[in-house]
JSON list of C-alpha atoms and ligand atoms in Angstrom, two decimals:
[
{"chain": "A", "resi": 13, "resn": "UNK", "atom": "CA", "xyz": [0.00, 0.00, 0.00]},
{"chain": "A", "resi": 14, "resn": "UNK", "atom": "CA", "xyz": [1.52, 3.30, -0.86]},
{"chain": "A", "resi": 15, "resn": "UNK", "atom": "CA", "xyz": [-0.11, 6.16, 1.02]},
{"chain": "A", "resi": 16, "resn": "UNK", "atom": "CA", "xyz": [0.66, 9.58, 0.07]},
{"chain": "A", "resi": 17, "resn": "UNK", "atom": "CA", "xyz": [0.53, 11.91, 2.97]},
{"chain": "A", "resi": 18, "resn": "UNK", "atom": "CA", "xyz": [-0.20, 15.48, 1.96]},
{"chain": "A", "resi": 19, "resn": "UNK", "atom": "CA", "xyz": [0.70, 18.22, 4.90]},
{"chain": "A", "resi": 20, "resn": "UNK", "atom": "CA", "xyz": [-2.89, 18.43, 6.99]},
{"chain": "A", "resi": 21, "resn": "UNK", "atom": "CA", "xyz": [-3.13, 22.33, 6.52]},
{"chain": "A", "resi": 22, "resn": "UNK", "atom": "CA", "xyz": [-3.90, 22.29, 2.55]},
{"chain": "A", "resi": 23, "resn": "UNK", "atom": "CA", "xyz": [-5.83, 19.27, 2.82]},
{"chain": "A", "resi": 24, "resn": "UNK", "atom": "CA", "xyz": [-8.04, 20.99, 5.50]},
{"chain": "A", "resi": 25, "resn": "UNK", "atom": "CA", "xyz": [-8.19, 24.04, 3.32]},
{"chain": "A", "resi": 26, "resn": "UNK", "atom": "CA", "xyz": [-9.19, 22.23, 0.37]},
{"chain": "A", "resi": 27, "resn": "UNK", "atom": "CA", "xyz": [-12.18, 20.39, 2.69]},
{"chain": "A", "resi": 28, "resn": "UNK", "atom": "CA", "xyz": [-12.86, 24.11, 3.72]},
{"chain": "A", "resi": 29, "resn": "UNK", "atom": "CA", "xyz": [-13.76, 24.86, -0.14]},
{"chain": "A", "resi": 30, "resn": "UNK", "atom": "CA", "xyz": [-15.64, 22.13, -0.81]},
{"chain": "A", "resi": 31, "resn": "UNK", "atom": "CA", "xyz": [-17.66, 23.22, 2.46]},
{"chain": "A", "resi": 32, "resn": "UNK", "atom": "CA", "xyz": [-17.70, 26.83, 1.06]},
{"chain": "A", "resi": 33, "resn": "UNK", "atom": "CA", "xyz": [-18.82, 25.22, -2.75]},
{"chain": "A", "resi": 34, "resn": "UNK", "atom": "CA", "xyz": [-21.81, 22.83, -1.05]},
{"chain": "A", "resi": 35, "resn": "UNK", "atom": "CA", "xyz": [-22.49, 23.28, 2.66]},
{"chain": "A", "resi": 36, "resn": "UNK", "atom": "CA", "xyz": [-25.37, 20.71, 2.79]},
{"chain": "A", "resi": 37, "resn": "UNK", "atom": "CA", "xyz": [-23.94, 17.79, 1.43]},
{"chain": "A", "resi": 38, "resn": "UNK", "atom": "CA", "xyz": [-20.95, 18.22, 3.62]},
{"chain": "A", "resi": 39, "resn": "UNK", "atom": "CA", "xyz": [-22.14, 19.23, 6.91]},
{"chain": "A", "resi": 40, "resn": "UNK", "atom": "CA", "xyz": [-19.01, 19.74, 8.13]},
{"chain": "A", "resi": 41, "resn": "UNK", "atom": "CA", "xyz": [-16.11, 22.16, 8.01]},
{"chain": "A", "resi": 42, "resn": "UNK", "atom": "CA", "xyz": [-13.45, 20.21, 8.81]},
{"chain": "A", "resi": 43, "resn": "UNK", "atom": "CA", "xyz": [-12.52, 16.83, 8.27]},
{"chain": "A", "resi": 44, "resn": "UNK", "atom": "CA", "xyz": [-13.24, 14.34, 11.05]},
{"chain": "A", "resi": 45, "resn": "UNK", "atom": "CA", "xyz": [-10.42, 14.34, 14.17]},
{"chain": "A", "resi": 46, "resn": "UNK", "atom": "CA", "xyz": [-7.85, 11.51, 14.40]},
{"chain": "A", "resi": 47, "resn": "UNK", "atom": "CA", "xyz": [-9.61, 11.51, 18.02]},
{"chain": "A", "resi": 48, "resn": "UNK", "atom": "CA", "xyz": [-12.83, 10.68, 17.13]},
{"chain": "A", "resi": 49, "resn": "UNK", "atom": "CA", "xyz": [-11.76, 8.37, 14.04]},
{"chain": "A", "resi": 50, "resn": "UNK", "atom": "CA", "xyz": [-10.18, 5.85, 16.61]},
{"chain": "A", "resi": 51, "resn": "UNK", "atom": "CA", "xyz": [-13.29, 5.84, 18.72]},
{"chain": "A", "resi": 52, "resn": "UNK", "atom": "CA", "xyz": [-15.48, 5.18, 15.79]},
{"chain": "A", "resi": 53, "resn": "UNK", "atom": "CA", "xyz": [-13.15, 2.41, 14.21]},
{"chain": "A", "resi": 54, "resn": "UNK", "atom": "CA", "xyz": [-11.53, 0.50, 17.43]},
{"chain": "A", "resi": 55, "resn": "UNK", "atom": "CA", "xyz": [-14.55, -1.18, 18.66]},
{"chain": "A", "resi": 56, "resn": "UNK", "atom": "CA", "xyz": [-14.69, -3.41, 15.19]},
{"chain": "A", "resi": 57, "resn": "UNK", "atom": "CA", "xyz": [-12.17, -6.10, 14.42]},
{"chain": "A", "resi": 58, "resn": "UNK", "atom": "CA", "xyz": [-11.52, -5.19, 10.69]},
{"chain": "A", "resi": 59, "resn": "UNK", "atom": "CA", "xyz": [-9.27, -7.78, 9.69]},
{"chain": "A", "resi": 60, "resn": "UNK", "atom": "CA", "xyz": [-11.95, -10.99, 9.09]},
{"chain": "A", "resi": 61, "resn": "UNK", "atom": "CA", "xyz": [-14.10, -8.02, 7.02]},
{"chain": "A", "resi": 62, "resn": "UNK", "atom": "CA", "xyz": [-13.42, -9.06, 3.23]},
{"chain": "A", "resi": 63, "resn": "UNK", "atom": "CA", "xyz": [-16.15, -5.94, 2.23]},
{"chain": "A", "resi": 64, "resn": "UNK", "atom": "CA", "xyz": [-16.24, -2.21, 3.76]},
{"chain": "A", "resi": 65, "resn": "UNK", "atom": "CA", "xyz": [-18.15, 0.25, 1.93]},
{"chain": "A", "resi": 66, "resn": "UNK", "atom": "CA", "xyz": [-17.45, 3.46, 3.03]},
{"chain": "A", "resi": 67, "resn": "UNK", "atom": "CA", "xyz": [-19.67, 6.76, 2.00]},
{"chain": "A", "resi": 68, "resn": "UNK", "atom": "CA", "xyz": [-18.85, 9.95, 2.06]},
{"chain": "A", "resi": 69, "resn": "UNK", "atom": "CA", "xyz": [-14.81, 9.07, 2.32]},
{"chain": "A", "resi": 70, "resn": "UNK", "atom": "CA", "xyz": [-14.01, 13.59, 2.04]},
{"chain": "A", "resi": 71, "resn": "UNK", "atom": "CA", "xyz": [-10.55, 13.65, 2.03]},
{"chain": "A", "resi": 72, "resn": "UNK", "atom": "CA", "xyz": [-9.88, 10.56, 3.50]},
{"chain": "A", "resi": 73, "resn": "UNK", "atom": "CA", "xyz": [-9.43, 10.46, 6.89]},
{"chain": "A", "resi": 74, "resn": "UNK", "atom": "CA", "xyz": [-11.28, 7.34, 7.78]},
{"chain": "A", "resi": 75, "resn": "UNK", "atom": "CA", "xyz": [-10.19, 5.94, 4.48]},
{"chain": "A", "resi": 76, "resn": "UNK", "atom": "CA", "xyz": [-6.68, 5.96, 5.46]},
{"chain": "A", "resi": 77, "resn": "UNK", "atom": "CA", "xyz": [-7.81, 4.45, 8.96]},
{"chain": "A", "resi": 78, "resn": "UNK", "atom": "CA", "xyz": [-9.67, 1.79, 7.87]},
{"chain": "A", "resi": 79, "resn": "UNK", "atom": "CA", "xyz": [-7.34, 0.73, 5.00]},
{"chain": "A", "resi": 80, "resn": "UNK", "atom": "CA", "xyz": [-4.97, 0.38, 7.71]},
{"chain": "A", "resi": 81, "resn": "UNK", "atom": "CA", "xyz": [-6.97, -1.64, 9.46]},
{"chain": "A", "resi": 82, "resn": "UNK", "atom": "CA", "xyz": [-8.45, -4.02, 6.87]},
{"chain": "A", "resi": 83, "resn": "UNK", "atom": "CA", "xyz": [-6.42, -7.29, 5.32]},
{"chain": "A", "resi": 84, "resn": "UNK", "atom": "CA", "xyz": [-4.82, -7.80, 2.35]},
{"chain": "A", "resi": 85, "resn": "UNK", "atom": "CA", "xyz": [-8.12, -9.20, 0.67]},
{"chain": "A", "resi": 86, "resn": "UNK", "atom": "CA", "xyz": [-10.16, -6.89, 1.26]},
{"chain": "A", "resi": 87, "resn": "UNK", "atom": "CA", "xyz": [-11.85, -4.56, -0.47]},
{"chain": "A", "resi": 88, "resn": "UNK", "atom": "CA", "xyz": [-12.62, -1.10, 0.63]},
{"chain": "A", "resi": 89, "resn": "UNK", "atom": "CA", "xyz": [-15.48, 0.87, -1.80]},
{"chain": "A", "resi": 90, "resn": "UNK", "atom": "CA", "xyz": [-15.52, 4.51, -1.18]},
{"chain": "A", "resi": 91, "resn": "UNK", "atom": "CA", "xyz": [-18.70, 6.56, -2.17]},
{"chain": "A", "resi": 92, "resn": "UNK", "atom": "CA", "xyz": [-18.66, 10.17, -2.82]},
{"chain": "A", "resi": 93, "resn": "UNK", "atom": "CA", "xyz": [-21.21, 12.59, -4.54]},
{"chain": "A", "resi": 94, "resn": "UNK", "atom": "CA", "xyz": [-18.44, 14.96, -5.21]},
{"chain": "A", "resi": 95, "resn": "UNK", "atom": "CA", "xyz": [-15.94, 14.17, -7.43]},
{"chain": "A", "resi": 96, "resn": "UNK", "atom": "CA", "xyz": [-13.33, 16.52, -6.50]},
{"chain": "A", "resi": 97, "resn": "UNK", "atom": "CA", "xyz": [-13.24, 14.87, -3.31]},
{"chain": "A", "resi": 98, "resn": "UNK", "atom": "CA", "xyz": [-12.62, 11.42, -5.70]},
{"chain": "A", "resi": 99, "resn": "UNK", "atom": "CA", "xyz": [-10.16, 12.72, -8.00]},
{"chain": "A", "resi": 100, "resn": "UNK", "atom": "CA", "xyz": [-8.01, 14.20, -4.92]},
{"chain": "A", "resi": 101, "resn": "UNK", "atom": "CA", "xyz": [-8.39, 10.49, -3.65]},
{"chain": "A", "resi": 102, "resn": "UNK", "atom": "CA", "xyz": [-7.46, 9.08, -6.85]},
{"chain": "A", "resi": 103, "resn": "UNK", "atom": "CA", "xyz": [-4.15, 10.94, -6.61]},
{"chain": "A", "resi": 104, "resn": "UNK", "atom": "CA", "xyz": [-3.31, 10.61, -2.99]},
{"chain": "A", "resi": 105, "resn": "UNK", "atom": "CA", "xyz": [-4.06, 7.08, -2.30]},
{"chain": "A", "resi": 106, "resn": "UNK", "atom": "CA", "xyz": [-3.00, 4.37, -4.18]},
{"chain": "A", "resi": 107, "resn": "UNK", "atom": "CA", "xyz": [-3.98, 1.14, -2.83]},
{"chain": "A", "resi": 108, "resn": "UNK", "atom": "CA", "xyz": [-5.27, -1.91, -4.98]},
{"chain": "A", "resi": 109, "resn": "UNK", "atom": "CA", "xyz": [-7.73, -2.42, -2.08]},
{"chain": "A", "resi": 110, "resn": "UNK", "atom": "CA", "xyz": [-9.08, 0.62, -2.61]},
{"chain": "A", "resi": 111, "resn": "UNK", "atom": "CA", "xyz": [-12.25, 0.82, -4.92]},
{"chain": "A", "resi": 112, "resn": "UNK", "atom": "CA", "xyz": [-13.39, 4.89, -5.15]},
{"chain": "A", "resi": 113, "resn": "UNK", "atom": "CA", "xyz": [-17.19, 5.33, -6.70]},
{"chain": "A", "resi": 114, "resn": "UNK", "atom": "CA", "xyz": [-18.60, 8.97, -8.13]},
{"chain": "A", "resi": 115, "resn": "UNK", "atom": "CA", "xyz": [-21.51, 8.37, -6.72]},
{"chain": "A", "resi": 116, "resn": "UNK", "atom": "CA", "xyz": [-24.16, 8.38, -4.42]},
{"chain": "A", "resi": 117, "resn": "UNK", "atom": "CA", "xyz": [-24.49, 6.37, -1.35]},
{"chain": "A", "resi": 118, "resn": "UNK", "atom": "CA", "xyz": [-28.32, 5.71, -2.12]},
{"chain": "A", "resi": 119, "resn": "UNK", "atom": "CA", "xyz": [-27.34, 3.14, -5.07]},
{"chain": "A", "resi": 120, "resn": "UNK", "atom": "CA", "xyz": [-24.97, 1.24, -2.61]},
{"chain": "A", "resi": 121, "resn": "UNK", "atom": "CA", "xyz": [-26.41, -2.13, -3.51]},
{"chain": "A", "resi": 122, "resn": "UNK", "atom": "CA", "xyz": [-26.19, -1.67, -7.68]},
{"chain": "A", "resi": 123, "resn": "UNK", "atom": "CA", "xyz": [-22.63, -0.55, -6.83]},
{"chain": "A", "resi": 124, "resn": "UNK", "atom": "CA", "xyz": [-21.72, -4.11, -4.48]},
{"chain": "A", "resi": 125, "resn": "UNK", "atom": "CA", "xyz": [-23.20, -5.96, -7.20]},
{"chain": "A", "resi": 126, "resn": "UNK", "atom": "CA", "xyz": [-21.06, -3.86, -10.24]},
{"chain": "A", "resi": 127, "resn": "UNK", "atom": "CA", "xyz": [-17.83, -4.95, -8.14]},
{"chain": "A", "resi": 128, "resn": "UNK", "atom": "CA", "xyz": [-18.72, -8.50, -7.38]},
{"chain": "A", "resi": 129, "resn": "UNK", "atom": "CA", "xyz": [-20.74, -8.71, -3.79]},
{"chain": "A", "resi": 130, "resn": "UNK", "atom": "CA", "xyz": [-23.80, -9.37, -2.13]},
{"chain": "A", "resi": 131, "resn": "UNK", "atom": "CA", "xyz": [-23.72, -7.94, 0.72]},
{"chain": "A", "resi": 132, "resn": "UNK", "atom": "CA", "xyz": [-21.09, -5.43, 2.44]},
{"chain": "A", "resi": 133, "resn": "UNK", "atom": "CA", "xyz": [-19.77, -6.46, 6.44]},
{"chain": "A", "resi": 134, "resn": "UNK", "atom": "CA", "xyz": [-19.72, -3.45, 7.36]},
{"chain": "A", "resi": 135, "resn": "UNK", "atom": "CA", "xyz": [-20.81, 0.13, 5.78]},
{"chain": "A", "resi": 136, "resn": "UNK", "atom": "CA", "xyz": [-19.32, 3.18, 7.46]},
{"chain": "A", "resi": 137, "resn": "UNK", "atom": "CA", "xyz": [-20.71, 6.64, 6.95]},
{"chain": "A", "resi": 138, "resn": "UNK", "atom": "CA", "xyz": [-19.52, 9.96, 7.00]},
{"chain": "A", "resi": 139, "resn": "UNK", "atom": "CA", "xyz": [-22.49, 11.73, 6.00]},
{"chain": "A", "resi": 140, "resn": "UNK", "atom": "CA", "xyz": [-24.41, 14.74, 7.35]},
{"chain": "A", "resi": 141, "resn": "UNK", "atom": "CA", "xyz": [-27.89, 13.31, 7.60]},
{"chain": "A", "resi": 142, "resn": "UNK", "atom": "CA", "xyz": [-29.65, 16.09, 9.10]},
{"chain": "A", "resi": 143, "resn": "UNK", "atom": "CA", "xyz": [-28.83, 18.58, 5.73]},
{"chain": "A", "resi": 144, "resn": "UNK", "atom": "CA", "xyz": [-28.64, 15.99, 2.91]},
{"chain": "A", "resi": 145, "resn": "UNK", "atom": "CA", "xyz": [-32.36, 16.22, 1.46]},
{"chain": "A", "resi": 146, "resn": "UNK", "atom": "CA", "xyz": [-34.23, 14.24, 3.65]},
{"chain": "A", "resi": 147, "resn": "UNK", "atom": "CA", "xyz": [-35.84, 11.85, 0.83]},
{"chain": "A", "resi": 148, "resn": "UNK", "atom": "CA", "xyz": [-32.26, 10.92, -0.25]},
{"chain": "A", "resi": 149, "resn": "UNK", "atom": "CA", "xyz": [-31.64, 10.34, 3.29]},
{"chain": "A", "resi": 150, "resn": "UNK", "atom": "CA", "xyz": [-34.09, 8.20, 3.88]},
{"chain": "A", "resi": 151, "resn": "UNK", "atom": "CA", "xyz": [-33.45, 5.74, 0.69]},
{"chain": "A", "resi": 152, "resn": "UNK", "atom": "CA", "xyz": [-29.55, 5.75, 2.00]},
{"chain": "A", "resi": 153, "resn": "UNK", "atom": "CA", "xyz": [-31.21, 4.18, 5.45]},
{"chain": "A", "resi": 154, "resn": "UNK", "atom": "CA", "xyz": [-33.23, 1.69, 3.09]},
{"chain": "A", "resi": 155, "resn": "UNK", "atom": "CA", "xyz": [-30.59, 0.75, 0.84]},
{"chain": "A", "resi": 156, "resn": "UNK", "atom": "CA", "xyz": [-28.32, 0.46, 3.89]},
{"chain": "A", "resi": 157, "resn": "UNK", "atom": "CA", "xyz": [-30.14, -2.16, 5.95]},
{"chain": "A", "resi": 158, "resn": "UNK", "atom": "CA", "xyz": [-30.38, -4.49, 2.82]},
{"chain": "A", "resi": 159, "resn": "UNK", "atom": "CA", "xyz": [-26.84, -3.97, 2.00]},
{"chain": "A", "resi": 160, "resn": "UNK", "atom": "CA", "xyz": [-24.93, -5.25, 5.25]},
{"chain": "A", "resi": 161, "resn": "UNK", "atom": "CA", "xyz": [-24.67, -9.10, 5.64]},
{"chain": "A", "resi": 162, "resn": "UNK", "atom": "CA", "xyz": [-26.35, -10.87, 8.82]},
{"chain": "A", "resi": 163, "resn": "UNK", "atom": "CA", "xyz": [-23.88, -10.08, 11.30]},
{"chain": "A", "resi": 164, "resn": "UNK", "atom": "CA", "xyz": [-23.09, -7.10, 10.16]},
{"chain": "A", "resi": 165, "resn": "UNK", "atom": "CA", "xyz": [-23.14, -3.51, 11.27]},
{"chain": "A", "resi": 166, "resn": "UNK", "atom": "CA", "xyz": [-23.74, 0.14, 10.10]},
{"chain": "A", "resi": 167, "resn": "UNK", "atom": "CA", "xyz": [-21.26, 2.58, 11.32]},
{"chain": "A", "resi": 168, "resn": "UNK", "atom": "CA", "xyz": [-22.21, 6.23, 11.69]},
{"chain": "A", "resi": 169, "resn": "UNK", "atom": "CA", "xyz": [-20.58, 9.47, 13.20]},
{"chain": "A", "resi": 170, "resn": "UNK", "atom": "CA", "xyz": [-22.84, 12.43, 13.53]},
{"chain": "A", "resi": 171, "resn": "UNK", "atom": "CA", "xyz": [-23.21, 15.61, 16.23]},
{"chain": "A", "resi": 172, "resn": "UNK", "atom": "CA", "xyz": [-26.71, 14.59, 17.28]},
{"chain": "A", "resi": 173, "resn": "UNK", "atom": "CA", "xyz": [-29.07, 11.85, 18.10]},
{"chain": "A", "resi": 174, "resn": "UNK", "atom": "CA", "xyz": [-31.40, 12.71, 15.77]},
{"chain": "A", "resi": 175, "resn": "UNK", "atom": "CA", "xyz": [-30.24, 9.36, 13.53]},
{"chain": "A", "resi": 176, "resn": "UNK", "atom": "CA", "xyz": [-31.02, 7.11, 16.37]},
{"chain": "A", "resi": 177, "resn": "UNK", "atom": "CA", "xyz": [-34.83, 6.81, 15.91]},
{"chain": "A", "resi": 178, "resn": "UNK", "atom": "CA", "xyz": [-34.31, 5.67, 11.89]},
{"chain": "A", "resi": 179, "resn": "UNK", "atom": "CA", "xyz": [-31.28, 3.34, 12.58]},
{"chain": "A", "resi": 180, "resn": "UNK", "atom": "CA", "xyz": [-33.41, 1.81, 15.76]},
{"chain": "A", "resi": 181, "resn": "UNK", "atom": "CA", "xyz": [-36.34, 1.19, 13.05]},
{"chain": "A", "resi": 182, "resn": "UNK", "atom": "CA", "xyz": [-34.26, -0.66, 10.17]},
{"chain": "A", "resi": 183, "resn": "UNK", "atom": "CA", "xyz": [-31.82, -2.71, 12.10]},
{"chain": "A", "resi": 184, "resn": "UNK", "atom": "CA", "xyz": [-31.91, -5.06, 15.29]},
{"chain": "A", "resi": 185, "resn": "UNK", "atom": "CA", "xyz": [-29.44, -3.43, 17.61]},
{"chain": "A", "resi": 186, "resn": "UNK", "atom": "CA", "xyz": [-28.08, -0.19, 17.99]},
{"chain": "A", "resi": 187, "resn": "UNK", "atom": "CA", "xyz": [-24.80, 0.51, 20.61]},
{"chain": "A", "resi": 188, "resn": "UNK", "atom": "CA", "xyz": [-24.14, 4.17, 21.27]},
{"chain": "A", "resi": 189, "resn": "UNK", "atom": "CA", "xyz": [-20.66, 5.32, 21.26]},
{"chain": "A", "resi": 190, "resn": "UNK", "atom": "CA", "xyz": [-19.02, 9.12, 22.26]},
{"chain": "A", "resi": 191, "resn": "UNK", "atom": "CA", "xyz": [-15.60, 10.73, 20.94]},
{"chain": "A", "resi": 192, "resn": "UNK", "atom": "CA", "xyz": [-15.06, 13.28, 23.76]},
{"chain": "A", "resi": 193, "resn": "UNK", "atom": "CA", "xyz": [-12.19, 14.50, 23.47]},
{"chain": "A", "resi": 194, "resn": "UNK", "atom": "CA", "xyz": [-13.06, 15.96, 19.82]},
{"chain": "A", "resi": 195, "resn": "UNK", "atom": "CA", "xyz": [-14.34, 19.25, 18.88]},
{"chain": "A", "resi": 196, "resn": "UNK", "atom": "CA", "xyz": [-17.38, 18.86, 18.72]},
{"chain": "A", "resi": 197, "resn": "UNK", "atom": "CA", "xyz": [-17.96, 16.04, 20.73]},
{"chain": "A", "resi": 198, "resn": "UNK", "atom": "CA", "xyz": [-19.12, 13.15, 18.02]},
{"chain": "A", "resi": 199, "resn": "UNK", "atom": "CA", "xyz": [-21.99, 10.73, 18.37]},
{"chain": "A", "resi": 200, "resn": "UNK", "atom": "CA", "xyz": [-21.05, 7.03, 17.13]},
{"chain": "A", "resi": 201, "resn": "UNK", "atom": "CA", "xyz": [-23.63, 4.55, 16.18]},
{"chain": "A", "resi": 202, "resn": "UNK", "atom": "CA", "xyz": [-23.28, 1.12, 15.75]},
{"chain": "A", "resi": 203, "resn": "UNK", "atom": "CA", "xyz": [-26.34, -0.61, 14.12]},
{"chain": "A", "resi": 204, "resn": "UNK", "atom": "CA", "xyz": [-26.24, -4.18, 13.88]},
{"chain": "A", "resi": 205, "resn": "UNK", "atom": "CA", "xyz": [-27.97, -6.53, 11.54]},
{"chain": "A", "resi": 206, "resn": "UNK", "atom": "CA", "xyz": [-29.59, -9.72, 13.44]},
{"chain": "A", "resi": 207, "resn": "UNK", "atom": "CA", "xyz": [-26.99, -12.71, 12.42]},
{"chain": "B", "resi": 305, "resn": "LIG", "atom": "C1", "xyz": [-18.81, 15.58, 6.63]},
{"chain": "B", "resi": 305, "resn": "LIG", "atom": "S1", "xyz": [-18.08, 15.11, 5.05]},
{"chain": "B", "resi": 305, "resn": "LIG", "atom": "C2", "xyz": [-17.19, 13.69, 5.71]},
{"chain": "B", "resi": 305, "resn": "LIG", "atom": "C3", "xyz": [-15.81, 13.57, 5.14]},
{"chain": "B", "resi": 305, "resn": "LIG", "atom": "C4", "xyz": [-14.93, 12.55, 5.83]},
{"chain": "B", "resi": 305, "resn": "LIG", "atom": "N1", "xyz": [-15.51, 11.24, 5.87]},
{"chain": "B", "resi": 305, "resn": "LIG", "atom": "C5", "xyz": [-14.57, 12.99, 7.24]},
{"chain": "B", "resi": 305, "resn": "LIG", "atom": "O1", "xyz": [-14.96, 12.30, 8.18]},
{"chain": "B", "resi": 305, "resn": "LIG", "atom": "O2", "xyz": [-13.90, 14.02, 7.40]},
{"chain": "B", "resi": 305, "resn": "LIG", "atom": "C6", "xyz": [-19.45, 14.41, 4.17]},
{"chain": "B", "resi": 305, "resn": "LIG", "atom": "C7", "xyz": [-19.10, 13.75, 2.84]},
{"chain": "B", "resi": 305, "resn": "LIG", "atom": "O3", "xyz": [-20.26, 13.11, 2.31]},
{"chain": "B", "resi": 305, "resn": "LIG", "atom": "C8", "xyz": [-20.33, 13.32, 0.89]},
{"chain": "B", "resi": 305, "resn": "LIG", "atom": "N2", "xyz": [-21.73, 13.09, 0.49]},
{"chain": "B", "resi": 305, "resn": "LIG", "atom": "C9", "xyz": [-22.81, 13.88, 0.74]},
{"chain": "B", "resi": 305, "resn": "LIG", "atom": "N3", "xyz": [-23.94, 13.29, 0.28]},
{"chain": "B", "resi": 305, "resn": "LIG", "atom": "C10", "xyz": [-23.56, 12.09, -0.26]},
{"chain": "B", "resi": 305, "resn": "LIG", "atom": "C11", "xyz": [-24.27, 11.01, -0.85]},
{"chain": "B", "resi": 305, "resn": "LIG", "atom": "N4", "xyz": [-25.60, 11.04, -1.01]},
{"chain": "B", "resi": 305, "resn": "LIG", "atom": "N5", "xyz": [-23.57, 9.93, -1.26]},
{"chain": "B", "resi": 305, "resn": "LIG", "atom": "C12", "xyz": [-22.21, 9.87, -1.12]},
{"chain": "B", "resi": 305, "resn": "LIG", "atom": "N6", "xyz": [-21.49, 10.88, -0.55]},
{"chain": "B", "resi": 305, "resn": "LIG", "atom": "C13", "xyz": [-22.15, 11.97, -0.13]},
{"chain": "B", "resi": 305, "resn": "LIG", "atom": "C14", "xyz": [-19.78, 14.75, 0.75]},
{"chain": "B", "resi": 305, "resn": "LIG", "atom": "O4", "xyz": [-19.37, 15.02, -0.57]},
{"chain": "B", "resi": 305, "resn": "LIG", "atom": "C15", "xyz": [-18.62, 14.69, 1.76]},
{"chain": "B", "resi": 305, "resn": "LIG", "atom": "O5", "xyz": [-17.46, 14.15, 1.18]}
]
């Protein structure tokens, strides 16, 4: 795996645009901490997953995480509505592992199938659900619970609760998670399909 690490500082600027360019679909105007990132991720033993789709990958700072994480098998799909986000990807990681999608996290299952699987064992999201339009929300949530394996879980980082009531009502079990020591503090969600 060859990782290219560009300094923080530009990369945060350039996440900054892309916040300036379309403040709804990225919520968020910096990337996730490294804080909050290990919080999210340590709970999960990623080296038996062979399928992790992650959406909304920004400028990788989970991506880098989990493909650190993940065996040499596996296969990582990153999901992104914006492709500057995928073309900076495209040049700054290069790992065969590494599948990136223009695209949007609603056709998750069409985009499995394109590349081979079933089912993912774990989907991981990065995106703002309370300003993404609220119908395309919803058929994320839909396409979501179909998309993870029995066994499986649904990963999700927000600032608020306000995902727990839809998670609760399309999978069996939800555990709540908190990054503290993050600014702000982030809410983790893990929602598991029955086995
Ligand atoms: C808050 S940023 C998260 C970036 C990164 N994962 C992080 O933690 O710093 C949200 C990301 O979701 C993407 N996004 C928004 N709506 C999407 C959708 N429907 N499908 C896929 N990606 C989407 C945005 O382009 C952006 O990259």
């Amino acid at each position: 795996m060859t990782v290219h690490r560009p300094p923080a500082a530009p990369r945060d600027l350039f996440f900054f645009r892309q916040f300036l360019k379309s403040p709804g679909s990225i919520g968020s105007i910096i990337p996730t901490s490294p804080v909050a990132i290990r919080a999210m991720l340590d709970p999960v033993d990623w080296s038996e997953a062979t399928c992790v789709v992650e959406y909304g990958p920004g400028t990788g700072v989970f991506t880098r995480a989990l493909l650190a994480r993940l065996g040499p098998d596996a296969r990582l799909i990153a999901i992104d509505t914006n492709p500057d986000f995928t073309a900076y990807l495209r040049q700054a990681i290069h790992d065969p592992r590494l599948i990136l999608i223009d695209g949007n996290a609603a056709n998750v299952e069409t985009i499995l199938a394109v590349h081979g699987f079933t089912h993912a064992d774990y989907v991981i999201s990065g995106l703002p659900f309370s300003t993404i339009p609220q119908q395309v929300a919803q058929n994320i949530l839909d396409a979501t619970a179909r998309a993870i394996r029995p066994g499986g879980a649904f990963l999700v980082y927000q600032y608020s609760l306000g995902i727990l009531p839809r998670l609760a009502s399309r999978f069996s079990r939800v555990d709540l998670g908190r990054a503290w020591r993050c600014i702000p503090p982030a809410r983790l969600f893990y929602a598991w399909r029955a086995a």
